[in-house]
């Protein structure tokens, strides 16, 4: 397979530096209310804000640390900014997200930019519609500034369309996935907020390892219309932001019923007036929170195919890997213990050392939905270059490791008896977790998003069929998508290597406001978020 190389093309008209932006407004770690206050005070225009982010993308995404987090830049971004500035001068701001530059995962459709799904096979595909989330963001005044790179067809951090996505805090490390581009770009201050997609952890993982807030909503809360599916019973999208308050503001806009995604009808009656109302510094006072400490085997090395003659070597290798992983886990464990103490200091009551309930099942994995959902989705697009998962795989060009994993889905259907067993398992697990929470009078559950820092990206990862890169070491993201319940990750500090770690809170269905309130109280008390040193403020012009 040809190693993918792509150079991000930013239209020349967007490369004119904003002469006043650096002098009048500091874009680093900017927030929605901070931007709006500066605009109200006439210290900032929308054009200046957008240009400042474009300057940072040009400086750092393909140069400098070369994060490779941006797939496409909106060529009309400055023109849209000018339109919003005119509305502001006329005292008619467009909405609650007026001139909020959004970084959008390239899994979500835009009719004015390509939507690649991280694949070179779709590099020229421009959908004929916008996703519902895009329509709602733009109606609220937001600008889709750029599409972010993603793991190919919503898995990991490798893309045949763009190459390897890199962690903003250490570009030799993985950014988690598959919303790794959204995570690295938001962390590096390439936009004001970002949107990601989460099937098995793809919002919360990149948020955790990039010192961001990442919210996975209850599955029926946010419309998935216009988003490539992976497993529809788990798929959702949500905000990835530098503050809890900004996540709440984005959720206010994208949440709620959409007739194009009928499952969102379940959300009627469950959407509050505003999620921002729940953000109180005292929100943790009296909250009963259960603590999950996941026990996992830290040995990840595969046994060699050769037999007994190499058994001693294999055992030594596994022991070495176990010792290494144990050392990596030890870098995050103190952060988690400190986070628990901080929760208690804010008035939370902890119920420690709970275990995820055990539910007997013959099968818990879900290989059954992907092919049907992908084929149905592609059939909605008359101009799509490929119309089925089989066509995609037969075309070649998908990164070898992703092609190998996608092949496992071919031929599986939701009519199989084993799929029913998966659904039965999930329902039994929901009941068991609800019972555990009821028995202990819990308001939420807390755990580390990852028990270890992100692993190093090995050489040649784009051409390998079988990856042995340590990806997902210490991964605790799976409970929330299995239950289809909401979870939010919030920065809980940095390892001795300077790598971020995330604290995750999980709640019952429709408890987003409550979880955001808890996350906000923890965030305000700890202030762990800090920007990466790899992408510092640009020099004033």
Coordinates of C-alpha atoms in Angstrom, one line a residue:
X1 CA 0.0 0.0 0.0
X2 CA 1.3 3.5 -0.8
X3 CA 1.9 5.5 2.3
X4 CA -0.5 8.4 2.4
X5 CA 0.9 11.9 2.3
X6 CA -1.2 14.9 2.1
X7 CA -0.4 18.6 2.4
X8 CA -3.1 20.7 4.0
X9 CA -4.1 23.4 1.5
X10 CA -5.2 26.6 3.0
X11 CA -6.5 29.0 0.4
X12 CA -4.3 32.0 -0.1
X13 CA -7.1 34.4 0.7
X14 CA -7.1 32.9 4.2
X15 CA -3.4 33.3 4.8
X16 CA -3.5 37.1 5.2
X17 CA -2.5 37.7 8.8
X18 CA -4.9 39.5 11.1
X19 CA -3.0 42.7 11.9
X20 CA -4.8 43.5 15.1
X21 CA -5.9 40.1 16.5
X22 CA -2.7 39.4 18.5
X23 CA -2.7 43.0 19.9
X24 CA -6.4 43.2 20.8
X25 CA -7.4 39.7 21.9
X26 CA -5.4 36.6 23.1
X27 CA -6.8 33.6 21.3
X28 CA -5.0 31.1 23.5
X29 CA -7.5 29.2 25.7
X30 CA -10.3 31.5 24.6
X31 CA -13.9 30.6 25.6
X32 CA -17.2 31.4 24.1
X33 CA -18.2 34.0 26.8
X34 CA -14.7 35.5 26.6
X35 CA -15.0 35.9 22.8
X36 CA -18.5 37.4 23.0
X37 CA -17.4 39.8 25.7
X38 CA -14.5 41.0 23.6
X39 CA -16.8 41.4 20.6
X40 CA -19.3 43.4 22.7
X41 CA -16.5 45.6 23.8
X42 CA -15.3 46.0 20.2
X43 CA -11.9 44.6 21.0
X44 CA -12.4 41.7 18.6
X45 CA -14.1 41.1 15.3
X46 CA -15.2 37.7 13.9
X47 CA -12.7 38.1 11.1
X48 CA -9.9 38.7 13.5
X49 CA -10.8 35.6 15.5
X50 CA -11.1 33.3 12.5
X51 CA -7.9 34.6 11.1
X52 CA -6.0 34.0 14.3
X53 CA -7.1 30.4 14.3
X54 CA -6.2 30.1 10.6
X55 CA -2.7 31.5 11.4
X56 CA -2.3 28.9 14.1
X57 CA -3.3 26.0 11.8
X58 CA -0.9 27.2 9.2
X59 CA 1.9 27.5 11.7
X60 CA 1.5 24.2 13.6
X61 CA -0.6 21.6 11.8
X62 CA 1.7 20.6 9.0
X63 CA 4.7 22.5 10.2
X64 CA 6.3 22.7 13.7
X65 CA 4.9 19.8 15.7
X66 CA 2.9 18.7 12.5
X67 CA -0.1 17.4 14.5
X68 CA -1.9 16.5 11.2
X69 CA -5.2 17.3 13.0
X70 CA -6.9 19.3 10.2
X71 CA -8.2 17.6 7.1
X72 CA -9.9 20.5 5.3
X73 CA -10.2 24.3 6.0
X74 CA -13.4 26.0 5.1
X75 CA -12.5 28.3 2.1
X76 CA -15.4 30.6 3.0
X77 CA -14.5 31.0 6.6
X78 CA -13.5 34.6 6.4
X79 CA -16.4 35.5 4.2
X80 CA -18.7 34.0 6.7
X81 CA -16.9 35.9 9.5
X82 CA -17.5 39.2 7.6
X83 CA -21.2 38.4 7.4
X84 CA -21.3 37.8 11.1
X85 CA -19.4 41.0 11.7
X86 CA -22.0 42.9 9.7
X87 CA -24.8 41.3 11.7
X88 CA -23.0 42.3 14.9
X89 CA -22.7 45.9 13.7
X90 CA -26.4 45.9 13.0
X91 CA -26.9 44.6 16.6
X92 CA -28.4 41.4 15.3
X93 CA -26.1 38.6 16.5
X94 CA -27.1 35.3 14.9
X95 CA -27.5 33.2 18.0
X96 CA -25.8 31.8 21.2
X97 CA -22.8 30.6 19.2
X98 CA -22.3 33.8 17.2
X99 CA -18.9 33.5 15.5
X100 CA -17.9 30.4 17.3
X101 CA -15.3 28.6 15.0
X102 CA -16.1 24.9 15.2
X103 CA -13.7 22.1 14.4
X104 CA -15.8 19.3 13.0
X105 CA -14.8 15.6 12.8
X106 CA -14.7 14.5 9.2
X107 CA -17.2 11.8 9.8
X108 CA -20.0 14.5 9.8
X109 CA -21.3 15.7 6.5
X110 CA -20.8 19.2 5.1
X111 CA -22.2 20.1 1.7
X112 CA -19.5 22.7 1.0
X113 CA -16.4 20.7 2.0
X114 CA -15.3 17.1 1.4
X115 CA -16.3 14.5 3.9
X116 CA -13.6 11.7 3.8
X117 CA -14.3 9.5 6.8
X118 CA -10.5 9.4 7.1
X119 CA -10.2 7.5 3.8
X120 CA -8.4 8.4 0.6
X121 CA -11.2 6.6 -1.2
X122 CA -13.5 9.5 -0.3
X123 CA -11.0 12.4 -0.6
X124 CA -13.2 14.1 -3.3
X125 CA -16.6 13.2 -1.9
X126 CA -18.7 16.3 -1.2
X127 CA -22.2 15.3 0.2
X128 CA -25.3 17.0 -1.1
X129 CA -26.5 17.8 2.4
X130 CA -25.4 19.1 5.8
X131 CA -25.7 16.9 8.9
X132 CA -28.4 18.0 11.4
X133 CA -25.7 19.0 13.9
X134 CA -24.1 21.3 11.3
X135 CA -27.4 22.9 10.5
X136 CA -28.1 23.6 14.1
X137 CA -24.6 25.0 14.8
X138 CA -24.8 27.3 11.8
X139 CA -28.3 28.4 12.7
X140 CA -26.9 29.4 16.2
X141 CA -24.2 31.5 14.5
X142 CA -21.3 29.1 14.5
X143 CA -18.7 28.9 11.7
X144 CA -17.5 25.4 10.6
X145 CA -13.9 26.5 10.5
X146 CA -12.4 23.1 9.5
X147 CA -12.9 19.4 9.2
X148 CA -10.6 17.4 11.5
X149 CA -8.7 14.3 10.6
X150 CA -10.0 11.1 12.0
X151 CA -9.1 7.4 12.3
X152 CA -10.1 5.7 9.1
X153 CA -13.8 4.8 9.1
X154 CA -14.0 5.7 12.8
X155 CA -11.2 3.6 14.3
X156 CA -8.0 4.6 16.1
X157 CA -5.6 7.4 14.8
X158 CA -4.5 6.2 11.3
X159 CA -5.9 7.6 8.0
X160 CA -5.3 6.8 4.4
X161 CA -6.6 10.3 3.6
X162 CA -4.1 12.1 5.9
X163 CA -1.6 9.8 7.6
X164 CA -0.9 9.6 11.3
X165 CA -2.7 12.0 13.7
X166 CA -0.5 13.1 16.6
X167 CA -1.0 14.1 20.2
X168 CA -0.7 17.8 20.8
X169 CA 1.2 17.3 24.1
X170 CA 3.7 14.9 22.6
X171 CA 3.6 14.3 18.9
X172 CA 5.4 11.0 19.3
X173 CA 2.4 9.7 21.2
X174 CA -1.0 8.7 19.9
X175 CA -4.0 11.1 20.3
X176 CA -6.4 8.3 21.0
X177 CA -9.2 7.9 18.5
X178 CA -11.0 8.0 16.4
X179 CA -11.8 11.7 17.0
X180 CA -8.1 12.3 17.5
X181 CA -8.0 15.2 15.1
X182 CA -10.7 17.0 17.0
X183 CA -8.9 16.4 20.2
X184 CA -5.4 17.5 19.1
X185 CA -6.8 20.5 17.2
X186 CA -8.9 21.8 20.1
X187 CA -6.1 21.3 22.6
X188 CA -3.7 23.2 20.3
X189 CA -6.2 26.2 20.1
X190 CA -6.9 25.7 16.4
X191 CA -10.6 26.6 17.0
X192 CA -12.9 27.6 19.8
X193 CA -14.7 24.3 20.2
X194 CA -14.8 20.9 18.5
X195 CA -17.3 18.1 17.7
X196 CA -16.5 14.4 17.8
X197 CA -18.2 11.1 17.5
X198 CA -18.2 8.3 20.1
X199 CA -19.1 4.7 19.4
X200 CA -16.8 3.0 21.9
X201 CA -14.9 6.0 23.4
X202 CA -13.9 8.2 20.5
X203 CA -14.9 11.5 22.2
X204 CA -13.7 10.7 25.7
X205 CA -10.4 9.1 24.7
X206 CA -9.0 12.0 22.6
X207 CA -10.4 14.5 25.2
X208 CA -8.7 12.7 28.1
X209 CA -5.2 12.5 26.5
X210 CA -5.5 16.1 25.2
X211 CA -6.6 17.8 28.5
X212 CA -10.1 18.5 27.2
X213 CA -13.7 18.1 28.4
X214 CA -15.4 15.5 26.3
X215 CA -19.1 14.6 26.6
X216 CA -20.6 11.4 25.3
X217 CA -24.4 12.0 25.5
X218 CA -27.2 9.5 26.1
X219 CA -27.5 7.9 22.7
X220 CA -31.0 9.4 21.7
X221 CA -30.1 12.9 22.8
X222 CA -28.2 14.2 19.7
X223 CA -29.2 13.5 16.1
X224 CA -26.8 11.3 14.1
X225 CA -28.4 12.3 10.8
X226 CA -25.6 13.1 8.3
X227 CA -22.9 11.1 10.2
X228 CA -21.3 7.8 9.0
X229 CA -22.5 5.1 11.3
X230 CA -20.4 2.4 12.9
X231 CA -22.8 0.7 15.4
X232 CA -26.0 2.6 15.5
X233 CA -27.1 1.3 18.9
X234 CA -23.9 2.9 20.3
X235 CA -23.1 5.8 18.0
X236 CA -23.5 9.4 19.2
X237 CA -21.8 12.8 18.8
X238 CA -20.9 15.4 21.3
X239 CA -18.7 18.4 22.2
X240 CA -14.9 18.4 22.9
X241 CA -13.9 21.7 24.5
X242 CA -11.4 23.3 26.8
X243 CA -14.0 24.1 29.4
X244 CA -17.1 22.4 30.8
X245 CA -19.1 25.6 30.3
X246 CA -18.4 25.6 26.6
X247 CA -19.4 21.9 26.3
X248 CA -22.7 22.8 27.9
X249 CA -23.2 25.7 25.4
X250 CA -22.6 23.5 22.4
X251 CA -24.9 20.7 23.8
X252 CA -27.6 23.3 24.2
X253 CA -27.5 23.8 20.4
X254 CA -27.2 20.3 19.1
X255 CA -29.4 18.3 21.6
X256 CA -33.0 17.4 20.9
X257 CA -35.5 15.8 18.6
X258 CA -34.8 15.5 14.9
X259 CA -37.3 13.7 12.7
X260 CA -34.4 12.6 10.4
X261 CA -33.1 10.5 13.3
X262 CA -36.2 8.9 14.8
X263 CA -34.4 7.6 17.9
X264 CA -34.1 11.2 19.1
X265 CA -37.9 11.2 19.8
X266 CA -36.9 9.5 23.1
X267 CA -35.3 12.8 24.1
X268 CA -38.5 14.7 24.2
X269 CA -39.1 15.8 27.8
X270 CA -35.5 15.1 28.8
X271 CA -33.8 18.3 27.4
X272 CA -33.5 21.1 30.0
X273 CA -33.9 24.8 29.2
X274 CA -30.2 25.1 29.3
X275 CA -27.4 22.7 30.4
X276 CA -25.5 25.8 31.6
X277 CA -28.0 26.2 34.4
X278 CA -26.5 23.2 36.1
X279 CA -23.0 24.6 36.3
X280 CA -22.5 25.5 39.9
X281 CA -19.2 25.4 41.9
X282 CA -21.2 23.7 44.7
X283 CA -22.7 21.0 42.5
X284 CA -20.7 18.2 44.1
X285 CA -21.8 18.9 47.6
X286 CA -23.7 15.9 48.9
X287 CA -23.3 13.9 45.6
X288 CA -22.9 10.2 46.2
X289 CA -20.4 8.9 43.7
X290 CA -19.3 5.3 43.2
X291 CA -15.7 4.6 42.5
X292 CA -14.8 1.9 39.9
X293 CA -11.2 0.6 39.9
X294 CA -10.9 -1.5 36.8
X295 CA -8.7 -4.6 37.2
X296 CA -7.0 -5.5 34.0
X297 CA -4.2 -7.7 32.7
X298 CA -1.3 -5.4 31.8
X299 CA 0.3 -8.1 29.6
X300 CA -0.4 -7.1 26.0
X301 CA 2.4 -8.9 24.1
X302 CA 1.2 -11.6 21.7
X303 CA 2.6 -15.1 22.1
X304 CA 5.0 -16.0 19.2
X305 CA 3.8 -18.5 16.7
X306 CA 6.8 -20.7 17.1
X307 CA 6.4 -23.4 19.7
X308 CA 8.2 -24.6 22.7
X309 CA 11.7 -23.8 21.5
X310 CA 10.9 -20.1 22.0
X311 CA 8.8 -20.4 25.1
X312 CA 11.4 -19.0 27.4
X313 CA 11.9 -16.0 25.1
X314 CA 8.2 -15.4 24.9
X315 CA 7.8 -15.6 28.7
X316 CA 10.6 -13.1 29.2
X317 CA 9.1 -10.8 26.6
X318 CA 5.7 -10.9 28.3
X319 CA 7.3 -10.3 31.7
X320 CA 9.1 -7.3 30.3
X321 CA 5.9 -5.9 28.8
X322 CA 4.1 -6.4 32.0
X323 CA 6.7 -4.5 34.0
X324 CA 6.7 -1.7 31.5
X325 CA 2.9 -1.4 31.5
X326 CA 2.8 -1.6 35.3
X327 CA 5.2 1.4 35.3
X328 CA 2.9 3.3 32.9
X329 CA -0.2 2.5 35.1
X330 CA 1.7 3.9 38.1
X331 CA 2.0 7.3 36.3
X332 CA -1.8 7.8 36.3
X333 CA -2.8 6.1 39.6
X334 CA -1.7 9.0 41.8
X335 CA -3.6 11.4 39.7
X336 CA -6.8 9.4 40.1
X337 CA -6.3 9.2 43.9
X338 CA -5.8 12.9 44.1
X339 CA -8.9 13.5 42.0
X340 CA -10.9 11.4 44.4
X341 CA -9.6 13.5 47.3
X342 CA -10.6 16.6 45.4
X343 CA -14.1 15.3 44.9
X344 CA -14.4 14.7 48.6
X345 CA -13.0 18.2 49.3
X346 CA -15.8 19.6 47.2
X347 CA -18.4 17.8 49.3
X348 CA -18.9 14.5 47.4
X349 CA -19.5 11.3 49.3
X350 CA -17.5 8.4 47.7
X351 CA -18.5 4.8 47.8
X352 CA -15.2 3.1 46.9
X353 CA -14.0 -0.1 45.3
X354 CA -17.2 -1.0 43.4
X355 CA -17.0 -3.6 40.6
X356 CA -18.8 -3.6 37.3
X357 CA -21.6 -6.1 37.7
X358 CA -21.0 -9.5 36.1
X359 CA -23.7 -10.5 33.6
X360 CA -23.4 -14.1 32.1
X361 CA -23.4 -14.0 28.4
X362 CA -22.1 -16.1 25.5
X363 CA -21.1 -13.0 23.6
X364 CA -20.7 -9.3 24.3
X365 CA -19.0 -8.0 21.2
X366 CA -21.0 -6.4 18.4
X367 CA -19.9 -7.2 14.9
X368 CA -23.4 -7.3 13.5
X369 CA -24.5 -3.7 12.8
X370 CA -21.6 -2.2 10.9
X371 CA -22.1 -3.5 7.3
X372 CA -25.8 -3.1 7.2
X373 CA -25.6 0.4 8.6
X374 CA -22.7 1.5 6.3
X375 CA -24.5 0.2 3.2
X376 CA -27.7 1.9 4.1
X377 CA -26.0 5.1 4.8
X378 CA -24.0 5.1 1.5
X379 CA -27.1 4.3 -0.4
X380 CA -28.5 7.7 0.7
X381 CA -25.7 9.5 -1.3
X382 CA -26.1 9.2 -5.1
X383 CA -22.7 10.8 -5.6
X384 CA -20.8 8.5 -3.1
X385 CA -17.8 6.9 -4.9
X386 CA -18.6 3.6 -3.2
X387 CA -21.9 2.2 -2.2
X388 CA -21.1 -0.7 0.2
X389 CA -18.5 -1.8 2.7
X390 CA -17.6 -4.7 0.4
X391 CA -16.9 -2.2 -2.4
X392 CA -14.7 -0.1 -0.1
X393 CA -12.6 -3.1 0.9
X394 CA -12.4 -4.5 -2.7
X395 CA -11.1 -1.1 -3.9
X396 CA -8.0 -1.3 -1.8
X397 CA -6.3 1.8 -0.3
X398 CA -7.7 1.5 3.2
X399 CA -4.8 1.4 5.7
X400 CA -3.9 -2.3 6.2
X401 CA -4.8 -2.5 9.9
X402 CA -8.2 -0.9 9.4
X403 CA -8.9 -3.1 6.4
X404 CA -8.2 -6.1 8.4
X405 CA -10.6 -5.1 11.2
X406 CA -13.3 -4.1 8.8
X407 CA -13.2 -7.5 7.0
X408 CA -14.5 -9.0 10.3
X409 CA -17.8 -7.2 9.9
X410 CA -18.5 -8.4 6.4
X411 CA -21.4 -10.9 6.2
X412 CA -22.6 -10.2 9.7
X413 CA -26.2 -9.1 10.1
X414 CA -28.6 -8.0 12.9
X415 CA -30.8 -11.0 12.0
X416 CA -28.4 -13.4 13.5
X417 CA -29.3 -15.1 16.8
X418 CA -26.0 -14.0 18.3
X419 CA -27.0 -10.4 17.8
X420 CA -30.0 -11.0 20.0
X421 CA -27.7 -12.3 22.6
X422 CA -25.7 -9.1 22.5
X423 CA -28.8 -7.0 23.0
X424 CA -29.9 -9.2 25.9
X425 CA -26.5 -8.8 27.5
X426 CA -26.7 -5.1 27.3
X427 CA -30.2 -4.9 28.8
X428 CA -29.1 -7.2 31.6
X429 CA -26.1 -5.1 32.3
X430 CA -28.2 -1.9 32.3
X431 CA -30.4 -3.4 34.9
X432 CA -27.5 -4.6 37.0
X433 CA -25.7 -1.2 37.0
X434 CA -29.0 0.6 37.8
X435 CA -29.4 -1.9 40.7
X436 CA -25.9 -1.2 41.9
X437 CA -26.5 2.5 41.8
X438 CA -29.9 2.1 43.6
X439 CA -28.4 -0.2 46.3
X440 CA -25.6 2.3 47.1
X441 CA -27.8 5.4 46.5
X442 CA -25.4 6.6 43.8
X443 CA -25.8 9.8 41.7
X444 CA -22.9 8.9 39.4
X445 CA -19.9 6.6 38.9
X446 CA -16.3 7.8 38.6
X447 CA -13.2 6.2 37.1
X448 CA -10.1 7.1 35.1
X449 CA -10.8 7.4 31.4
X450 CA -7.4 5.7 30.8
X451 CA -5.3 4.1 33.6
X452 CA -2.1 4.8 31.6
X453 CA -0.7 7.6 29.4
X454 CA -1.1 7.2 25.6
X455 CA 1.5 5.0 23.9
X456 CA 4.3 5.9 21.5
X457 CA 3.5 5.7 17.8
X458 CA 5.8 3.1 16.2
X459 CA 7.6 3.4 12.9
X460 CA 5.8 2.0 9.9
X461 CA 2.4 1.9 11.6
X462 CA 0.6 3.0 8.4
X463 CA 1.7 -0.2 6.6
X464 CA 1.2 -2.8 9.2
X465 CA -1.7 -5.2 9.2
X466 CA -1.3 -6.2 12.9
X467 CA -0.6 -3.3 15.2
X468 CA 1.4 -3.9 18.4
X469 CA 1.5 -0.2 19.4
X470 CA 0.1 -0.4 23.0
X471 CA -2.9 1.6 21.8
X472 CA -5.7 1.5 24.4
X473 CA -3.6 0.5 27.3
X474 CA -5.6 1.0 30.5
X475 CA -8.8 1.8 28.5
X476 CA -11.9 2.2 30.7
X477 CA -14.2 3.8 28.1
X478 CA -16.3 0.8 27.2
X479 CA -19.0 0.8 29.9
X480 CA -20.8 4.0 28.8
X481 CA -21.3 2.9 25.1
X482 CA -22.3 -0.6 26.1
X483 CA -25.0 0.9 28.4
X484 CA -25.7 3.8 25.9
X485 CA -25.6 6.1 28.9
X486 CA -23.9 9.5 29.2
X487 CA -20.3 10.1 30.4
X488 CA -18.1 13.1 30.6
X489 CA -14.3 13.2 30.9
X490 CA -12.6 16.3 32.4
X491 CA -8.8 17.0 32.9
X492 CA -7.4 15.5 36.1
X493 CA -3.8 16.4 35.7
X494 CA -0.6 15.4 34.0
X495 CA 1.7 12.4 34.3
X496 CA 5.4 12.8 35.2
X497 CA 6.0 12.8 31.4
X498 CA 3.7 15.8 31.0
X499 CA 0.9 13.8 29.4
X500 CA -2.7 14.6 30.3
X501 CA -5.1 12.2 32.0
X502 CA -8.9 12.3 32.3
X503 CA -11.4 11.8 35.0
X504 CA -14.6 10.3 33.8
X505 CA -18.1 10.5 35.3
X506 CA -20.9 8.2 34.2
X507 CA -24.6 8.7 35.0
X508 CA -28.0 7.3 34.3
X509 CA -29.8 8.1 31.0
X510 CA -30.5 11.8 30.5
X511 CA -28.3 12.9 33.4
X512 CA -26.1 15.2 31.2
X513 CA -26.9 18.3 33.2
X514 CA -26.0 16.6 36.5
X515 CA -22.7 15.2 35.1
X516 CA -21.8 18.5 33.6
X517 CA -22.5 20.1 37.0
X518 CA -20.2 17.7 38.8
X519 CA -17.5 18.1 36.1
X520 CA -17.8 21.9 36.4
X521 CA -17.4 21.9 40.2
X522 CA -14.3 19.6 39.9
X523 CA -12.9 21.7 37.0
X524 CA -13.3 25.0 38.9
X525 CA -11.7 23.6 42.1
X526 CA -8.7 22.0 40.3
X527 CA -8.0 24.0 37.1
X528 CA -5.9 21.2 35.6
X529 CA -6.3 22.4 32.0
X530 CA -3.2 23.9 30.4
X531 CA -2.3 24.2 26.7
X532 CA 0.4 22.1 25.1
X533 CA 3.9 23.7 24.9
X534 CA 4.2 22.3 21.3
X535 CA 1.9 25.0 20.0
X536 CA 2.6 28.3 21.9
X537 CA 1.1 31.7 21.2
X538 CA 2.2 33.2 17.9
X539 CA 4.3 36.3 18.0
X540 CA 2.4 39.5 17.7
X541 CA 2.5 40.9 14.2

